[in-house]
Structure formats: C-alpha cells, structure tokens
mmCIF file of C-alpha atoms in Angstrom:
data_model
loop_
_atom_site.group_PDB
_atom_site.id
_atom_site.type_symbol
_atom_site.label_atom_id
_atom_site.label_comp_id
_atom_site.label_asym_id
_atom_site.label_seq_id
_atom_site.Cartn_x
_atom_site.Cartn_y
_atom_site.Cartn_z
ATOM 1 C CA ALA A 20 102.970 95.871 141.204
ATOM 2 C CA ALA A 21 103.489 92.391 140.054
ATOM 3 C CA LEU A 22 107.021 92.468 140.756
ATOM 4 C CA ALA A 23 106.370 93.840 144.169
ATOM 5 C CA ILE A 24 104.023 90.987 144.788
ATOM 6 C CA GLY A 25 106.212 88.398 143.379
ATOM 7 C CA THR A 26 109.313 89.591 145.402
ATOM 8 C CA SER A 27 107.134 89.491 148.487
ATOM 9 C CA ILE A 28 106.673 85.781 148.003
ATOM 10 C CA ASP A 29 110.440 85.177 147.057
ATOM 11 C CA LEU A 30 109.951 84.723 143.466
ATOM 12 C CA PRO A 31 113.369 85.161 141.605
ATOM 13 C CA LEU A 32 113.364 88.698 140.173
ATOM 14 C CA SER A 33 115.288 87.630 136.976
ATOM 15 C CA ALA A 34 112.650 85.088 136.304
ATOM 16 C CA MET A 35 109.800 87.555 136.667
ATOM 17 C CA ILE A 36 111.597 90.076 134.385
ATOM 18 C CA ALA A 37 112.181 87.358 131.767
ATOM 19 C CA ALA A 38 108.435 86.447 131.986
ATOM 20 C CA ILE A 39 107.383 90.246 131.488
ATOM 21 C CA ARG A 40 109.798 90.697 128.622
ATOM 22 C CA SER A 41 108.555 87.543 126.816
ATOM 23 C CA PHE A 42 104.897 88.338 127.133
ATOM 24 C CA PRO A 43 103.605 89.113 123.690
ATOM 25 C CA GLY A 44 100.644 91.181 125.003
ATOM 26 C CA LEU A 45 96.882 90.591 124.276
ATOM 27 C CA GLU A 46 95.385 90.374 120.824
ATOM 28 C CA HIS A 47 93.881 93.597 119.547
ATOM 29 C CA ARG A 48 95.282 95.705 122.435
ATOM 30 C CA HIS A 49 98.149 97.907 121.011
ATOM 31 C CA GLN A 50 99.458 95.037 119.226
ATOM 32 C CA PHE A 51 102.174 95.441 116.599
ATOM 33 C CA VAL A 52 100.923 93.764 113.312
ATOM 34 C CA ALA A 53 103.898 94.577 110.857
ATOM 35 C CA GLU A 54 106.222 97.139 109.353
ATOM 36 C CA ARG A 55 105.847 98.046 105.641
ATOM 37 C CA ASP A 56 108.128 100.738 103.899
ATOM 38 C CA GLY A 57 109.309 101.801 107.315
ATOM 39 C CA VAL A 58 105.797 102.446 108.507
ATOM 40 C CA ARG A 59 104.605 100.350 111.603
ATOM 41 C CA TYR A 60 100.975 99.122 111.827
ATOM 42 C CA VAL A 61 99.519 98.556 115.160
ATOM 43 C CA ASP A 62 95.987 96.955 116.048
ATOM 44 C CA ASP A 63 94.264 98.487 119.087
ATOM 45 C CA SER A 64 90.808 97.455 117.840
ATOM 46 C CA LYS A 65 89.917 97.036 121.532
ATOM 47 C CA ALA A 66 90.021 100.878 121.888
ATOM 48 C CA THR A 67 86.261 101.189 121.362
ATOM 49 C CA ASN A 68 85.761 104.439 123.307
ATOM 50 C CA CYS A 69 87.249 107.737 123.150
ATOM 51 C CA ALA A 70 89.410 107.538 126.463
ATOM 52 C CA ALA A 71 90.911 104.323 125.212
ATOM 53 C CA ALA A 72 91.711 105.774 121.646
ATOM 54 C CA LEU A 73 93.402 108.735 123.274
ATOM 55 C CA ALA A 74 95.496 106.662 125.516
ATOM 56 C CA SER A 75 96.317 104.416 122.626
ATOM 57 C CA ALA A 76 97.432 107.254 120.277
ATOM 58 C CA ALA A 77 99.417 109.144 123.241
ATOM 59 C CA ALA A 78 101.255 105.876 123.931
ATOM 60 C CA VAL A 79 103.010 105.750 120.350
ATOM 61 C CA ALA A 80 106.324 107.393 120.117
ATOM 62 C CA GLY A 81 106.539 109.485 116.822
ATOM 63 C CA PRO A 82 103.822 110.453 114.276
ATOM 64 C CA VAL A 83 100.612 108.567 114.071
ATOM 65 C CA VAL A 84 98.047 108.221 111.332
ATOM 66 C CA LEU A 85 94.970 107.177 113.139
ATOM 67 C CA LEU A 86 92.165 104.988 111.925
ATOM 68 C CA ALA A 87 89.115 106.037 113.596
ATOM 69 C CA GLY A 88 85.482 104.982 113.167
ATOM 70 C CA GLY A 89 82.675 102.371 113.298
ATOM 71 C CA LEU A 90 79.347 102.703 115.347
ATOM 72 C CA GLY A 91 79.411 105.560 117.686
ATOM 73 C CA LYS A 92 78.501 105.298 121.189
ATOM 74 C CA GLY A 93 77.121 108.618 121.903
ATOM 75 C CA GLU A 94 80.314 110.149 123.262
ATOM 76 C CA ASP A 95 81.468 113.702 122.640
ATOM 77 C CA TYR A 96 83.582 113.320 119.539
ATOM 78 C CA ASP A 97 84.426 117.104 119.380
ATOM 79 C CA ALA A 98 86.020 116.689 122.730
ATOM 80 C CA PHE A 99 87.788 113.617 121.639
ATOM 81 C CA VAL A 100 89.235 115.368 118.728
ATOM 82 C CA ALA A 101 90.293 118.265 120.742
ATOM 83 C CA ALA A 102 92.123 116.075 123.135
ATOM 84 C CA LEU A 103 94.079 113.921 120.395
ATOM 85 C CA SER A 104 97.746 114.334 121.347
ATOM 86 C CA ASP A 105 100.020 116.316 118.952
ATOM 87 C CA ASN A 106 101.734 113.324 117.587
ATOM 88 C CA VAL A 107 98.499 112.385 115.679
ATOM 89 C CA VAL A 108 99.315 113.993 112.234
ATOM 90 C CA HIS A 109 96.366 112.620 110.295
ATOM 91 C CA VAL A 110 93.165 110.870 111.038
ATOM 92 C CA VAL A 111 91.554 108.573 108.520
ATOM 93 C CA VAL A 112 87.713 107.975 109.357
ATOM 94 C CA TYR A 113 85.529 105.232 108.124
ATOM 95 C CA GLY A 114 82.142 103.595 109.039
ATOM 96 C CA ALA A 115 78.956 104.990 110.609
ATOM 97 C CA LEU A 116 80.827 107.522 112.670
ATOM 98 C CA SER A 117 82.626 109.019 109.573
ATOM 99 C CA GLU A 118 80.310 112.079 109.234
ATOM 100 C CA THR A 119 80.549 113.051 113.001
ATOM 101 C CA LEU A 120 84.294 112.474 113.094
ATOM 102 C CA GLN A 121 84.827 114.562 110.096
ATOM 103 C CA ARG A 122 82.760 117.576 111.343
ATOM 104 C CA ALA A 123 84.856 117.321 114.610
ATOM 105 C CA LEU A 124 88.263 117.246 112.766
ATOM 106 C CA HIS A 125 87.186 119.978 110.485
ATOM 107 C CA ASN A 126 86.277 122.107 113.547
ATOM 108 C CA HIS A 127 89.549 121.757 115.169
ATOM 109 C CA ALA A 128 91.429 122.100 111.816
ATOM 110 C CA ARG A 129 92.991 118.574 112.097
ATOM 111 C CA ALA A 130 94.165 116.728 108.833
ATOM 112 C CA HIS A 131 91.910 114.094 107.941
ATOM 113 C CA THR A 132 90.542 111.811 105.137
ATOM 114 C CA SER A 133 87.352 109.706 104.739
ATOM 115 C CA ALA A 134 87.212 106.130 103.747
ATOM 116 C CA GLU A 135 84.291 103.846 102.818
ATOM 117 C CA SER A 136 85.611 100.825 104.747
ATOM 118 C CA LEU A 137 88.417 99.734 107.175
ATOM 119 C CA GLU A 138 90.079 98.186 104.267
ATOM 120 C CA SER A 139 90.119 101.486 102.188
ATOM 121 C CA ALA A 140 91.184 103.246 105.456
ATOM 122 C CA VAL A 141 94.256 101.227 105.532
ATOM 123 C CA GLN A 142 95.040 101.888 101.882
ATOM 124 C CA SER A 143 94.468 105.511 102.400
ATOM 125 C CA ALA A 144 96.821 105.512 105.482
ATOM 126 C CA ARG A 145 99.487 103.655 103.619
ATOM 127 C CA LEU A 146 99.595 106.650 101.167
ATOM 128 C CA ILE A 147 99.489 109.174 103.903
ATOM 129 C CA ALA A 148 102.084 107.571 106.239
ATOM 130 C CA SER A 149 105.988 108.338 105.871
ATOM 131 C CA PRO A 150 108.673 106.105 107.092
ATOM 132 C CA GLY A 151 108.928 106.485 110.974
ATOM 133 C CA ASN A 152 105.058 106.880 111.264
ATOM 134 C CA THR A 153 102.651 104.459 112.859
ATOM 135 C CA VAL A 154 99.403 103.538 111.402
ATOM 136 C CA LEU A 155 97.228 102.966 114.426
ATOM 137 C CA LEU A 156 93.890 101.241 114.503
ATOM 138 C CA ALA A 157 92.360 102.882 117.729
ATOM 139 C CA PRO A 158 88.678 103.458 116.500
ATOM 140 C CA ALA A 159 87.119 105.110 119.474
ATOM 141 C CA ALA A 160 83.880 103.274 118.412
ATOM 142 C CA ALA A 161 82.087 99.882 118.371
ATOM 143 C CA SER A 162 82.668 97.445 115.403
ATOM 144 C CA GLN A 163 78.989 96.446 114.925
ATOM 145 C CA ASP A 164 78.432 98.795 111.849
ATOM 146 C CA ALA A 165 80.449 96.260 109.925
ATOM 147 C CA TYR A 166 81.903 93.351 112.185
ATOM 148 C CA ALA A 167 80.304 91.136 114.896
ATOM 149 C CA ASN A 168 82.819 92.542 117.413
ATOM 150 C CA PHE A 169 86.229 94.158 117.960
ATOM 151 C CA ILE A 170 88.116 90.790 117.568
ATOM 152 C CA GLU A 171 86.627 90.221 113.874
ATOM 153 C CA ARG A 172 87.657 93.953 113.064
ATOM 154 C CA GLY A 173 91.138 93.481 114.408
ATOM 155 C CA ARG A 174 91.511 90.287 112.658
ATOM 156 C CA HIS A 175 90.482 91.993 109.302
ATOM 157 C CA PHE A 176 92.753 94.878 109.882
ATOM 158 C CA ARG A 177 95.732 92.385 110.374
ATOM 159 C CA ALA A 178 94.819 90.374 107.328
ATOM 160 C CA VAL A 179 94.702 93.740 105.291
ATOM 161 C CA VAL A 180 97.933 95.016 106.619
ATOM 162 C CA GLU A 181 99.752 91.628 106.094
ATOM 163 C CA ALA A 182 98.490 91.514 102.432
ATOM 164 C CA LEU A 183 100.284 95.068 101.839
ATOM 165 C CA THR A 184 103.361 94.205 99.606
ATOM 166 C CA PRO A 185 106.541 95.065 101.641
#
C-alpha cells in the first residue's frame, strides 16, 4: 500500500524499496535479538494477547520454542493453545498465567515446561531448542505481574539473551 501511494505521487520506486529494506522494525515487535548456538531469539513482547501471539508464532519459518506467560487478560487460553501453529514444538510458560497455560497445553497434548520467571524461561528454552529453532517471546499476556510494561519485559528478555554465552 505504501509503495502504491508513493508511486502515485512520483516517488522513485528504488528509493522506496531501499527505505523499506533498511527499516529495522519497531522495538519489541517480532524483533531479532541474537543467535546463540544456531538458535535465533526473537522479542515480540508486544504480543500481549492471544491473537497477536498466534500471528507471531505463525510468522516464524521453522520450529519455535514459544515463551508465553505473564498476567492473563481473561482470554480463552484453551482456544489459544488449540490454535497454535504446528511449528510451535514446545511452550515454556511463566508468570501468573503459568497454571492456566499448563492446563490448556496438557489438554491439547502440547509439549511444555514451566519456569518461575522470564529469565528461567529463557534458560529452559536454551536447553530445549535445537540449532535451526527460534526461541520466541510472544507472551499472549500482559506484563504487569512482573514488569511495568511490555517494553520493560522486552528489554529484560534482550538482556538475558545477550548475556547467554555464544
């Protein structure tokens, strides 16, 4: 759509494409953080509801170890788990929503692990993930059980990942 609008006002197509390719994306919105031991780590802390987390997981090419949890928003987490794409090979749950997510994952026979915190969830995911996998923070929940907002949660995720030894 942006290219169509730009073309309609005679902006050079090559310049518009260059601008799109150089745009790094918005922080905490499906943002690449690092690669460690062949595993990619992606921060989508902004995925604070089920629909956003489902879209985020489905957008990853290849197997996903999903980090989900935080403060629930009263959504149907059983339906969330049922709708997870097949590329989600394991879910690490944490935070206030942990028990609810665990029940839903158990009901749908999805591989899962529980962690006490986001930091321990990253550590668990590191042990679970194989080269070629993506560890995706797309929590499907608010952050206020442990953080002021999704930005603080995303920054903490980035710091924990960056501290992992390559």
